[in-house]
Amino acid sequence: MALLEVRDLKMYYRTLRGHVRAVDSVSFDIERGKALGIAGESGCGKSSMATAVLRLLPTNGEYHGGTIMMDGEDILHMPEEAFRQNVRWSKISMVFQGAMNALNPVHRVGEQIVEAILQHEEMSHEAAVERAESLLDLVGINPKRFGEYPHEFSGGMKQRAVIAMSLACHPSLIIADEPTTALDVMVQAQILKAMAELRAELDLSMMLITHDLSVIAQTCDSIAVMYAGKIVEYGSVFDVYGKPVHPYAMGLVESFPNIHAERSAVRSLPGFPPNLLAPPSGCRFHPRCPLADEECMQTEPAFREVGNSGHMAACHKAEIVQQGVDIWAQ
Amino acid sequence: MGAVAAKLEKKQYQHGDVIMEVRNLTKYFPVRLSFIQSLKTDKPPVLKAVDNVSFDVYKGEVLGIVGESGCGKTTLARTILRLTDATSGSVALEDVDIMKLNPIEMKNLRRKMQVIFQDPYESMNPRMDVQTIISEPLRIQGIASTVHQARDVVASVLADVEMIPPEEYMSRYPHELSGGQRQRVAVARALALDPDFIVADEPVSMLDVSIRGEVLNLMLNLSREKGVTFVYITHDLATARHICDRIAVMYLGKIVEMGTAEEVIRNPLHPYTTALIGAVFVPDPTHRGISEVLKGEIPSPVNPPSGCHLHPRCPYAMDICREAEPSFLQYEGTHQAACHRAEKARG
């Protein structure tokens, strides 16, 4: 049994003009100790998925079906109080996007970690301080800086402190939403390296949400590529990067320049993602897809296994893409 | 475009000519002190954003200026455009020292040098439609007095940035465009005056990766087909490697290495460049390995380390690195670097 099993999850935003289908029938698993990367363009629903799993919906967010099981327990339908007490932060914690701004500027960094611990566990303040110090040490911050304020930390250190906070209650799953996007390349490498080491040490699972496919390639075991609220391709990173079968996943993988490759034109995917208030009929990618035909415009493709076991995709033309034709060559 | 184009006289160039010569360019910002602090010090501290930088830009090339945030690359961009005045040094565009021009001469010269800013959401007036945005430089320069007169130019630059048919986009407002389209409008606006020289400051960092390519390839094509010179300011070495002819790497206000993209990426001479290349993630799970990057973060440019600015983070630092600033020397080909270790290895 996987640690986290999400099945058919639907989360829509209610607006005056109808429902925005940000997460629309999404299914995936995260195995214990493994990392799943969620990739896609901005607006594809990847951050909405994180808030949906943690039950942190904004007031206009609504679940429209599906289940989220953790350790065999349905965490989507349990009472909010039980979820807050036993799941959020103690089993699943989160590193938010732009974590440098997630810290309260008028509180000491260390005390903010202590607060997170005391919210969830019965222990003395002294014991919590001790744990917070060891957490800072764990993420590579000198525990002597416990009493400093966020403005005294550099961007990379703030991100490390937020990671320390996410580890405060020994969770088994961390959801990291664009954890390094605002950081410089050098600091990004330091942080991701530290996260990989922590995961190995603490046997942590991770759901890493990012638009940066190179980060997923370097840090995750499997990947889900999202487009317009749906997962269009899912599988091990070796399958998806090596032999992508969905035209969108293929285009996305190829639009990443590889610094070590021969000089070549940088690829791009023409067009832009659809409005999720009224997504296109059939396959949502058909207006941008070079292979689209009548079938793609009318019938929504099934999410099915293609190629290696566990390699799933939702595309009518998967077999054509699989033959290795460069469908994006202009 | 006839009559309008005739007003923009252009110099004829050979490929490989120098279009801009930057010499000993320096830009310091004063650091504000509290009253008490200012009593304690007789020499007020300065932030050395750009520190004694010299380089040439060749006609028709794409020159990449790469570095982490805070290394001074944006200040360098603003200073060579004289959007901010330099503390000292000279910048000559087509042999005219732009630091010495009066405001009227400067305004005329701005026809030849344009800029593309980072954020296509902030750099356009949301109340103007596309043709008004693009024709604004023409009206400011007195080349066209109304939007209508500029219509031909607007249509032609929109076609240049592959927004076809142009008529369809002219009356749209920025909010009706995608991020990539907006940034193409920004490129079109920069092209409206038919400039020789365009500085693009992080033009794609706000865009989704899937559409970065279209803006970058557009720049590359414009440089190849129209001979427009681009200075591409970026933190992203991977895209620089693919679109730049030459790359300059900046660290704490100085250029530490410069050469053709091939020279800099394949055979980096400066440990900072090596680390920067190592920190770039490869989108390929079969080539894993986050390499050993430099420790710590970029220090404050107010009080940069002595000698070579990199020495506290450099794995190869020697005594001389702490004491003396390395000189910017020529190596094989066009490759230049400022590193004591490389100098020693060369003999």
Coordinates of C-alpha atoms in Angstrom, one line a residue, chain A residues 94-286:
Chain A
M94 CA 4.3 21.8 3.6
V95 CA 7.1 24.1 2.4
F96 CA 5.3 26.9 0.7
Q97 CA 6.1 28.8 -2.4
G98 CA 8.2 31.9 -1.6
A99 CA 9.0 30.6 1.8
M100 CA 11.1 33.6 2.6
N101 CA 7.9 35.5 3.0
A102 CA 6.2 32.6 5.0
L103 CA 8.1 33.6 8.1
N104 CA 6.6 36.2 10.4
P105 CA 9.0 39.2 10.3
V106 CA 8.4 40.3 13.9
H107 CA 9.0 36.9 15.6
R108 CA 12.3 35.2 16.2
V109 CA 12.9 32.4 13.7
G110 CA 13.5 29.8 16.4
E111 CA 10.3 30.7 18.3
Q112 CA 8.3 30.2 15.1
I113 CA 9.5 26.6 14.9
V114 CA 8.8 26.1 18.6
E115 CA 5.3 27.4 18.0
A116 CA 4.7 24.8 15.3
I117 CA 5.9 22.1 17.6
L118 CA 3.8 23.1 20.6
Q119 CA 0.7 23.4 18.4
H120 CA 0.9 19.7 17.8
E121 CA 2.6 18.0 20.6
E122 CA 2.4 18.1 24.4
M123 CA 5.8 19.0 25.7
S124 CA 7.5 21.7 27.7
H125 CA 8.7 24.9 26.1
E126 CA 12.3 23.9 27.0
A127 CA 12.0 20.6 25.2
A128 CA 10.5 22.3 22.2
V129 CA 13.4 24.8 22.1
E130 CA 15.8 21.9 22.2
R131 CA 14.1 20.2 19.3
A132 CA 14.0 23.4 17.3
E133 CA 17.7 23.9 17.8
S134 CA 18.4 20.4 16.7
L135 CA 16.2 20.9 13.6
L136 CA 18.1 24.1 12.7
D137 CA 21.3 22.1 13.0
L138 CA 19.8 19.4 10.8
V139 CA 19.2 21.8 8.0
G140 CA 22.6 23.4 8.3
I141 CA 21.9 26.5 10.3
N142 CA 24.0 27.2 13.4
P143 CA 21.6 26.7 16.3
K144 CA 23.1 29.8 17.9
R145 CA 21.0 31.8 15.4
F146 CA 17.8 30.5 17.1
G147 CA 17.0 34.0 18.5
E148 CA 17.5 36.0 15.3
Y149 CA 14.8 37.6 13.2
P150 CA 14.0 36.6 9.6
H151 CA 15.6 39.8 8.2
E152 CA 18.9 38.7 9.7
F153 CA 18.8 35.5 7.6
S154 CA 19.7 35.3 3.9
G155 CA 17.2 34.0 1.4
G156 CA 18.7 30.5 1.4
M157 CA 18.8 30.4 5.2
K158 CA 15.1 31.4 5.5
Q159 CA 14.3 28.6 3.1
R160 CA 16.3 26.2 5.3
A161 CA 14.5 27.5 8.4
V162 CA 11.1 26.9 6.7
I163 CA 12.2 23.4 5.9
A164 CA 13.2 22.9 9.5
M165 CA 9.7 24.1 10.5
S166 CA 8.1 21.6 8.1
L167 CA 10.1 18.8 9.8
A168 CA 9.1 19.9 13.3
C169 CA 6.6 17.2 14.0
H170 CA 8.3 14.3 12.2
P171 CA 6.0 14.1 9.2
S172 CA 6.1 11.2 6.8
L173 CA 5.3 13.4 3.8
I174 CA 6.4 16.8 2.8
I175 CA 4.7 18.8 0.1
A176 CA 7.1 21.3 -1.3
D177 CA 5.6 23.9 -3.6
E178 CA 8.2 25.6 -5.7
P179 CA 10.7 25.4 -2.8
T180 CA 13.6 27.0 -4.7
T181 CA 12.0 29.1 -7.4
A182 CA 12.9 32.5 -5.9
L183 CA 16.5 31.5 -5.0
D184 CA 19.7 31.8 -7.0
V185 CA 21.0 28.7 -8.8
M186 CA 23.8 28.2 -6.4
V187 CA 21.5 28.4 -3.4
Q188 CA 19.0 26.3 -5.1
A189 CA 21.5 23.5 -5.6
Q190 CA 22.5 23.8 -1.9
I191 CA 18.9 23.6 -0.7
L192 CA 17.9 20.7 -2.9
K193 CA 21.0 18.8 -2.0
A194 CA 20.2 19.3 1.7
M195 CA 16.6 18.2 1.1
A196 CA 17.8 15.0 -0.7
E197 CA 20.1 14.2 2.3
L198 CA 17.3 14.8 4.8
R199 CA 14.9 12.6 2.9
A200 CA 17.3 9.8 2.9
E201 CA 18.1 10.2 6.6
L202 CA 14.5 10.5 7.8
D203 CA 12.9 8.2 5.2
L204 CA 10.6 11.0 4.1
S205 CA 8.3 11.0 1.2
M206 CA 8.0 14.2 -0.8
M207 CA 5.6 15.7 -3.3
L208 CA 7.6 18.4 -5.2
I209 CA 5.6 20.9 -7.1
T210 CA 7.6 22.9 -9.7
H211 CA 7.6 24.2 -13.2
D212 CA 11.2 23.2 -13.4
L213 CA 11.6 19.8 -15.0
S214 CA 15.3 19.8 -14.4
V215 CA 14.7 19.9 -10.6
I216 CA 12.4 17.0 -10.8
A217 CA 14.8 15.0 -13.0
Q218 CA 17.5 15.5 -10.4
T219 CA 15.5 14.9 -7.2
C220 CA 12.4 12.8 -7.8
D221 CA 11.6 9.1 -8.4
S222 CA 8.4 9.6 -10.4
I223 CA 6.7 12.5 -12.1
A224 CA 3.1 13.6 -12.9
V225 CA 2.8 16.1 -15.7
M226 CA -0.3 18.2 -15.3
Y227 CA -2.1 20.2 -18.0
A228 CA -5.3 22.2 -17.5
G229 CA -6.3 20.5 -14.2
K230 CA -5.5 16.9 -15.3
I231 CA -2.6 14.6 -15.1
V232 CA -1.7 13.9 -18.7
E233 CA 1.3 11.7 -18.1
Y234 CA 2.6 9.8 -15.0
G235 CA 5.4 7.4 -14.4
S236 CA 8.9 6.9 -13.3
V237 CA 11.2 9.8 -14.2
F238 CA 13.3 7.4 -16.4
D239 CA 10.2 6.5 -18.4
V240 CA 8.8 10.0 -18.7
Y241 CA 12.0 11.8 -19.6
G242 CA 13.4 8.9 -21.6
K243 CA 10.3 8.1 -23.6
P244 CA 7.5 10.6 -23.1
V245 CA 4.3 9.5 -24.8
H246 CA 2.1 12.6 -24.4
P247 CA 2.8 15.4 -26.9
Y248 CA 2.6 18.0 -24.1
A249 CA 5.0 16.1 -21.8
M250 CA 7.4 15.6 -24.7
G251 CA 7.3 19.3 -25.6
L252 CA 7.8 20.3 -22.0
V253 CA 10.8 18.0 -21.6
E254 CA 12.3 19.3 -24.8
S255 CA 11.8 23.0 -24.0
F256 CA 14.4 22.6 -21.2
P257 CA 17.8 23.6 -22.4
N258 CA 20.6 21.3 -21.4
I259 CA 23.7 23.2 -20.6
H260 CA 25.9 20.3 -21.6
A261 CA 24.3 19.7 -25.0
E262 CA 25.5 21.1 -28.3
R263 CA 24.3 24.6 -29.0
S264 CA 20.9 24.5 -30.5
A265 CA 17.7 26.6 -30.8
V266 CA 15.7 26.6 -27.5
R267 CA 12.4 24.8 -28.1
S268 CA 9.1 26.2 -27.1
L269 CA 5.5 25.0 -27.0
P270 CA 3.3 27.3 -29.1
G271 CA 0.1 28.6 -27.6
F272 CA -1.0 28.9 -24.0
P273 CA -3.0 26.9 -21.5
P274 CA -6.8 27.1 -21.7
N275 CA -9.2 28.9 -19.5
L276 CA -10.3 26.4 -16.9
L277 CA -13.8 27.9 -16.7
A278 CA -14.5 26.5 -20.1
P279 CA -11.9 23.9 -21.0
P280 CA -11.7 22.7 -24.6
S281 CA -13.8 19.7 -25.5
G282 CA -12.3 16.2 -25.8
C283 CA -8.6 16.3 -25.0
R284 CA -7.8 19.6 -23.3
F285 CA -4.5 19.8 -25.1
H286 CA -6.0 19.5 -28.6

